[in-house]
Amino acid sequence: MLDALRKGAGTWIAKLFIALLIFSFAIWGVTDFLQGFGQNTAAKVGEAEVSMLAFERTYRQDMNRIGQQLGRPLTPDEGTQLGIPQQALGRLVAEAAMDNAALGLQLAISDERLAGIIQSDPAFRGLNGRYDRNRLQQVLQANMYREDEYVLERRRVAERSQLAEALSGGITAPQAYVELVDTFQSEARDIDYLELTRTDIGEIEDPSESVLATYFEDNNAQFRAPEYREIAFISMTPTSLARPGDIHEDDARAEYESRAEEFAEPERREIRQMTFQSEEEAAKVADELSGGKSFDDVMTERNLTANDVSLGTMARADFLDEALGDAAFALEEGESSGAIDGRFSTAIVNVKEILLARTTPFEEVKDQIVRDLAREQAEREILDIYDEVEDARAGGALLAEVSERFSLPLETTEPFDAAGSSMTETTVTLPDADGLLAGVFDSDIGIENDVLELNEEGFLWYEVTKVTPARDRELDEVRASVIEAWKEEELASRLSSKAADLLATAEGGTPLEDIASQEGLEVQTASGLTRNGNPSEIGREALQSAFGGPIGTTAVSDNADGTGRIVLKVTGVTVPQFDPATQQATAASDQLSQQIRDSLVGLYITEQEKLAGVEINQVGVAQVMGLSQQN
């Protein structure tokens, strides 16, 4: 989870705010509830404020991004444990500290310069690679920004960048520093090694009864039976309530007519396009095409591939450039246009294939329309039934009574543990409702539980019907598992002991070749190993051991998959001559220089926070984080 957090800052909005600066997150001045400010203020640094809207938006975006990387939504508690709200607010407070400093220095940027910055942003480029206002609107809408709000924020970012550039612009890492880092990264090692696997140990015999009993007693908790629970539940979803048989064919046909556009496919054409730097060049190619040369011939002459010219299959409405669309739909199949003065460039289009307009008959989509209507009807009914079920439960009705009264199936589960596994360690199929497992094991028999939302836009009512307490198992119940666990532990012990003996022999001066001959092993080699290289051959632990000392160093470590041991000896060390012009050295220089600049700006921000003071509306922030109900 923390690895996912480290990889998180990937959205364009996050990049916008941190591309110029790496802000300090943790060191603030004063942290008080703002008695004198409105509830719309999350924090204040000097004269600069962080709005509650800005905090909530940043916090939600960070939560959503991390949730997408983890494959599920994060709860407020999980977000807090990962430090997401703290980092979001810390970043905004750091920006406010810079805003306050820029305000004090009377920094500003002209409207013309600001417009140029926005229009040069790659995020707002259209298909032609140029600034596209429609793209700007789409991106801002997707990130919950109004245009005026974004322009103001971009102005503040530009003013911060002026201050940051003045503080650290042009600073580069000393070459000696870069050389040390480059040498560390590029040093290469060669090793010889012996690999011990389970086959080198041989078959592990079953333990004696006394040994097995002792092992079981010492590791009893490992084989303890967990607590199991069973539940009865009622689920109500639009799908389960839907009654397709109630939908009359006349209603389905009327729906078909009202959604006619959905079932009608307009004429589409597979379009190819060539663009030109000048009208003269386009006119010349157009003359060649009208003179009998094929579009494919021109592609070959201009070294263009199918991917270079294909626009795909497009309807008339798909064209952003009306001139191109008009030309493309005036052609016959296989024909090419003349030179077209388009919005973005001069072009020639070719129609490779025409797909005629088509309307899907009612009979082909009738069943789907009936299902849609039935589901829509169920969606209208579900909240009314939900209220009635809740009223019945408030009146003391048990789930069985609710099931009978509302004709909702009452289902039961087999016993399952807190991980959702059965007594035979298979996964139990449970309703898809967030918080169900936790709720079941926080509840008890006879407790009325809160209704849960199903991920299919429905509701789930459940009650615990049986609890099987956790208990210590008898040896005979888990004998096979205990024997297997003992063998695995014994195998690991023998591997480690054998590897330690081989290491001691090697450290005593015996060549690995002699050891391999005596033990029936093979000496293997790995050359050109680097600290940050791919450890797949020998494993990460062995790679680290290879850099643990000078030539002649010996070590023992786990093998690549962790099931065996490696005894290695360093046989060669190569340190390339430092060349500041190499790609690796240049990248290291850029990275180290940026780190130095970031550190300077971070120190400045910390000092500004101390001087101006930081005030936090902790109650308002807690409400945004969803923690107020827990206090």
XYZ file of C-alpha atoms in Angstrom, residues 142-516:
375
model
C -12.824 16.506 -15.285
C -10.775 17.935 -12.405
C -13.646 19.993 -10.953
C -12.152 23.394 -11.801
C -13.907 26.505 -13.049
C -11.932 28.389 -15.677
C -11.637 31.603 -13.645
C -10.566 29.615 -10.604
C -7.929 27.782 -12.635
C -6.551 30.995 -14.146
C -6.148 32.498 -10.668
C -4.390 29.373 -9.426
C -2.119 29.269 -12.471
C -1.210 32.907 -11.832
C -0.228 32.039 -8.265
C 1.849 29.100 -9.513
C 3.671 31.408 -11.935
C 4.382 33.891 -9.137
C 5.671 31.089 -6.922
C 7.931 29.939 -9.730
C 9.462 33.410 -9.945
C 10.283 33.238 -6.263
C 11.614 29.688 -6.536
C 13.743 30.597 -9.538
C 15.203 33.537 -7.644
C 16.016 31.293 -4.676
C 17.541 28.332 -6.474
C 17.454 28.826 -10.233
C 20.645 27.861 -12.012
C 22.106 25.948 -9.076
C 23.799 22.747 -10.214
C 25.338 19.893 -8.279
C 29.159 20.007 -7.947
C 30.847 17.654 -10.398
C 32.649 15.864 -7.562
C 29.252 15.055 -6.040
C 27.943 13.817 -9.403
C 31.075 11.720 -9.934
C 30.664 9.989 -6.575
C 27.052 9.118 -7.306
C 27.825 8.017 -10.864
C 30.694 5.819 -9.664
C 28.451 4.255 -7.031
C 25.778 3.498 -9.645
C 28.059 2.298 -12.435
C 30.487 0.102 -10.449
C 30.200 -3.459 -11.748
C 31.019 -6.736 -10.025
C 31.692 -10.297 -11.107
C 30.976 -13.232 -8.826
C 31.296 -16.991 -8.742
C 28.641 -18.777 -6.743
C 27.236 -22.110 -5.655
C 23.486 -22.530 -5.385
C 21.959 -24.944 -2.873
C 18.371 -26.038 -3.496
C 16.026 -28.435 -1.783
C 17.107 -31.216 -4.166
C 20.656 -30.923 -2.762
C 19.325 -31.674 0.716
C 17.252 -34.645 -0.344
C 14.018 -35.988 1.030
C 13.126 -34.876 4.550
C 11.898 -37.830 6.562
C 8.772 -37.549 8.709
C 9.534 -36.499 12.283
C 9.125 -38.886 15.160
C 5.935 -38.626 17.179
C 7.714 -36.930 20.069
C 9.395 -34.378 17.779
C 6.101 -33.711 16.010
C 4.252 -33.278 19.304
C 6.879 -30.870 20.593
C 6.809 -28.851 17.366
C 3.008 -28.709 17.464
C 3.036 -27.552 21.067
C 5.625 -24.845 20.335
C 3.700 -23.603 17.304
C 0.159 -24.229 18.477
C -1.031 -20.724 17.529
C -0.086 -21.375 13.901
C -2.625 -24.215 13.694
C -5.347 -22.708 15.865
C -8.852 -22.759 14.377
C -10.112 -19.187 13.884
C -13.544 -17.989 14.857
C -16.174 -18.787 12.229
C -19.529 -17.095 11.721
C -22.633 -17.752 9.700
C -25.124 -15.138 8.557
C -28.567 -14.867 7.058
C -29.109 -12.001 4.672
C -31.544 -10.312 2.338
C -30.220 -8.454 -0.684
C -32.296 -6.061 -2.731
C -31.005 -4.727 -6.057
C -32.661 -3.370 -9.184
C -31.736 -6.633 -10.912
C -33.381 -8.792 -8.256
C -36.528 -6.616 -8.214
C -36.811 -6.286 -11.974
C -39.855 -7.976 -13.525
C -39.340 -8.145 -17.301
C -42.624 -10.039 -17.650
C -44.528 -6.909 -16.556
C -43.227 -4.891 -19.501
C -45.740 -4.766 -22.366
C -44.424 -4.988 -25.910
C -46.108 -1.676 -26.783
C -44.103 0.028 -24.049
C -40.908 -1.571 -25.331
C -41.672 -0.438 -28.882
C -42.396 3.111 -27.686
C -39.037 3.105 -25.871
C -37.371 1.896 -29.046
C -38.885 4.795 -30.985
C -37.832 7.346 -28.343
C -34.260 6.027 -28.450
C -34.149 5.705 -32.221
C -30.840 7.570 -32.479
C -29.227 5.009 -30.166
C -30.066 2.173 -32.544
C -29.252 4.027 -35.751
C -25.679 3.981 -36.978
C -24.911 6.830 -39.378
C -22.863 6.309 -42.491
C -19.222 5.933 -41.547
C -16.110 6.055 -43.630
C -12.577 4.770 -43.177
C -10.530 7.899 -43.767
C -6.864 8.399 -44.555
C -5.231 11.806 -44.458
C -1.966 13.415 -45.551
C -0.961 16.802 -44.175
C 1.429 19.246 -45.825
C 3.681 22.085 -44.747
C 2.615 24.312 -47.622
C -0.328 24.757 -49.980
C 2.025 24.431 -52.954
C 3.188 20.986 -51.848
C -0.404 19.860 -51.268
C -1.493 21.168 -54.688
C 1.341 19.273 -56.362
C 0.307 15.968 -54.723
C -3.353 16.667 -55.539
C -2.417 17.055 -59.225
C -0.541 13.744 -59.117
C -3.580 12.011 -57.628
C -5.949 13.499 -60.179
C -3.483 12.429 -62.880
C -3.909 8.761 -61.964
C -1.421 8.146 -59.161
C -2.939 6.208 -56.277
C -3.014 7.312 -52.648
C -0.923 4.253 -51.759
C 1.699 5.256 -54.361
C 2.013 8.696 -52.770
C 2.308 7.094 -49.330
C 5.195 4.968 -50.569
C 6.968 7.939 -52.134
C 6.633 9.960 -48.908
C 7.672 7.015 -46.666
C 4.334 7.045 -44.847
C 2.906 3.992 -43.083
C -0.749 3.125 -42.553
C -0.522 4.446 -38.994
C 0.814 7.771 -40.294
C -2.258 8.469 -42.428
C -5.141 6.606 -40.765
C -7.872 8.632 -39.058
C -9.922 5.507 -38.419
C -13.581 4.906 -39.220
C -15.492 8.146 -38.747
C -19.033 9.452 -39.004
C -19.683 12.913 -40.361
C -20.110 14.307 -36.845
C -16.759 12.904 -35.724
C -14.764 15.476 -37.691
C -13.485 18.414 -35.650
C -12.563 20.144 -38.904
C -15.743 20.706 -40.932
C -13.778 21.303 -44.128
C -12.236 17.834 -43.906
C -15.587 16.268 -43.072
C -17.341 17.958 -45.992
C -14.615 16.816 -48.368
C -14.482 13.238 -47.050
C -18.242 12.739 -47.333
C -18.353 14.157 -50.842
C -16.064 11.431 -52.166
C -16.820 7.981 -53.509
C -15.147 4.903 -52.085
C -11.463 4.837 -53.074
C -11.390 8.485 -54.179
C -9.005 11.164 -52.891
C -9.760 14.835 -52.432
C -7.878 17.827 -53.688
C -5.898 20.095 -51.371
C -8.105 21.157 -48.429
C -7.438 24.325 -46.450
C -8.304 22.888 -43.031
C -8.462 24.531 -39.624
C -5.118 23.125 -38.554
C -3.229 22.387 -41.753
C -3.513 21.847 -45.496
C -4.524 18.234 -46.116
C -5.660 15.643 -48.642
C -8.100 12.929 -47.574
C -8.839 9.534 -49.069
C -11.912 7.348 -48.513
C -10.693 3.772 -48.175
C -14.089 2.221 -47.357
C -17.704 3.330 -46.934
C -19.909 1.700 -44.311
C -23.547 2.504 -45.071
C -25.939 3.787 -42.466
C -27.843 1.064 -40.606
C -30.709 0.908 -38.116
C -30.882 -2.084 -35.769
C -34.395 -3.636 -36.008
C -36.630 -3.642 -32.944
C -36.647 -7.444 -32.804
C -32.872 -7.529 -32.338
C -32.905 -5.204 -29.318
C -36.306 -5.980 -27.846
C -35.010 -8.189 -25.040
C -32.422 -5.618 -23.967
C -35.016 -2.813 -24.002
C -37.373 -4.917 -21.888
C -34.577 -5.559 -19.387
C -33.723 -1.859 -19.321
C -37.340 -0.839 -18.700
C -37.743 -3.477 -15.999
C -34.591 -2.287 -14.269
C -35.672 1.367 -14.481
C -38.986 0.413 -12.942
C -37.165 -1.462 -10.180
C -34.870 1.511 -9.544
C -37.941 3.682 -8.992
C -39.407 1.149 -6.581
C -36.306 0.243 -4.625
C -36.170 3.277 -2.343
C -39.854 2.913 -1.453
C -39.342 -0.754 -0.567
C -36.165 0.172 1.335
C -38.159 2.586 3.517
C -40.816 -0.046 4.151
C -38.213 -2.657 5.111
C -36.524 -0.220 7.486
C -39.888 0.630 9.070
C -40.596 -3.069 9.539
C -37.202 -3.669 11.143
C -37.704 -0.660 13.407
C -40.951 -2.286 14.470
C -39.079 -5.421 15.527
C -39.527 -7.605 12.450
C -36.861 -10.283 12.034
C -35.207 -10.906 8.674
C -37.305 -14.030 8.128
C -40.479 -11.969 8.578
C -39.154 -9.245 6.271
C -38.345 -11.900 3.685
C -41.858 -13.296 3.750
C -43.628 -9.927 3.829
C -41.755 -8.408 0.893
C -41.058 -11.581 -1.094
C -37.316 -11.089 -0.790
C -35.278 -14.329 -0.620
C -33.602 -15.020 2.732
C -30.192 -16.558 2.047
C -27.609 -18.127 4.340
C -23.882 -18.765 4.166
C -21.608 -21.551 5.240
C -19.264 -20.732 8.161
C -16.473 -18.281 7.278
C -13.640 -16.591 9.132
C -12.618 -12.934 9.275
C -10.764 -13.337 5.970
C -13.819 -14.794 4.218
C -12.461 -18.358 4.113
C -14.442 -21.496 4.880
C -13.487 -24.273 7.297
C -11.883 -26.046 4.342
C -9.873 -22.892 3.530
C -11.791 -22.077 0.346
C -13.217 -18.630 -0.382
C -16.849 -18.222 0.648
C -19.081 -16.339 -1.799
C -20.482 -13.358 0.099
C -22.582 -10.380 -1.030
C -20.496 -7.621 -2.607
C -20.932 -4.983 0.099
C -18.144 -2.870 1.540
C -17.716 -3.427 5.264
C -19.610 -6.723 5.422
C -16.794 -8.858 6.846
C -15.834 -6.230 9.409
C -19.479 -5.710 10.343
C -20.141 -9.415 10.778
C -17.218 -9.861 13.171
C -18.115 -6.695 15.106
C -21.684 -7.928 15.549
C -23.195 -10.849 17.431
C -26.227 -13.125 17.427
C -29.407 -11.132 17.999
C -27.864 -7.781 17.076
C -29.643 -5.670 14.464
C -26.999 -4.418 12.053
C -26.950 -1.319 9.904
C -28.047 -1.801 6.327
C -25.151 -1.896 3.850
C -25.046 -0.609 0.300
C -24.375 -3.204 -2.354
C -22.038 -2.342 -5.166
C -24.899 -3.014 -7.597
C -26.798 0.032 -6.313
C -28.839 -1.988 -3.859
C -29.077 -2.768 -0.154
C -28.133 -5.622 2.136
C -29.628 -6.580 5.494
C -27.888 -9.291 7.477
C -27.760 -10.884 10.903
C -25.315 -13.263 12.551
C -26.991 -16.628 13.075
C -24.149 -18.707 14.512
C -20.727 -18.154 16.050
C -18.147 -20.933 16.236
C -15.489 -19.692 18.685
C -11.792 -19.897 17.927
C -10.143 -22.873 19.557
C -6.949 -24.859 19.787
C -7.003 -27.822 17.467
C -5.854 -31.291 18.428
C -2.769 -32.630 16.688
C -4.741 -35.339 14.901
C -6.987 -32.706 13.279
C -4.064 -31.005 11.541
C -1.427 -33.737 11.535
C -0.737 -33.478 7.791
C -0.378 -29.691 7.964
C 1.911 -29.910 10.997
C 4.158 -32.491 9.325
C 4.380 -30.341 6.193
C 5.210 -27.225 8.220
C 7.889 -29.093 10.229
C 9.461 -30.406 7.021
C 9.596 -26.939 5.499
C 11.223 -25.538 8.602
C 13.640 -28.463 8.793
C 14.520 -28.020 5.114
C 15.255 -24.330 5.641
C 17.379 -25.168 8.674
C 19.415 -27.782 6.796
C 19.874 -25.474 3.821
C 21.121 -22.689 6.084
C 23.408 -25.065 7.989
C 24.820 -26.547 4.788
C 25.358 -23.098 3.270
C 27.104 -21.907 6.450
C 29.453 -24.919 6.308
C 30.288 -24.213 2.651
C 30.881 -20.538 3.437
C 33.245 -21.434 6.264
C 35.160 -23.753 3.918
C 35.430 -21.010 1.289
C 36.556 -18.469 3.889
C 39.220 -20.964 4.916
C 40.753 -20.644 1.446
C 39.270 -23.608 -0.410
C 38.408 -22.617 -4.003
C 34.753 -22.811 -4.960
C 35.678 -25.251 -7.731
C 37.008 -27.726 -5.165
C 33.957 -27.280 -2.942
C 31.660 -27.810 -5.918
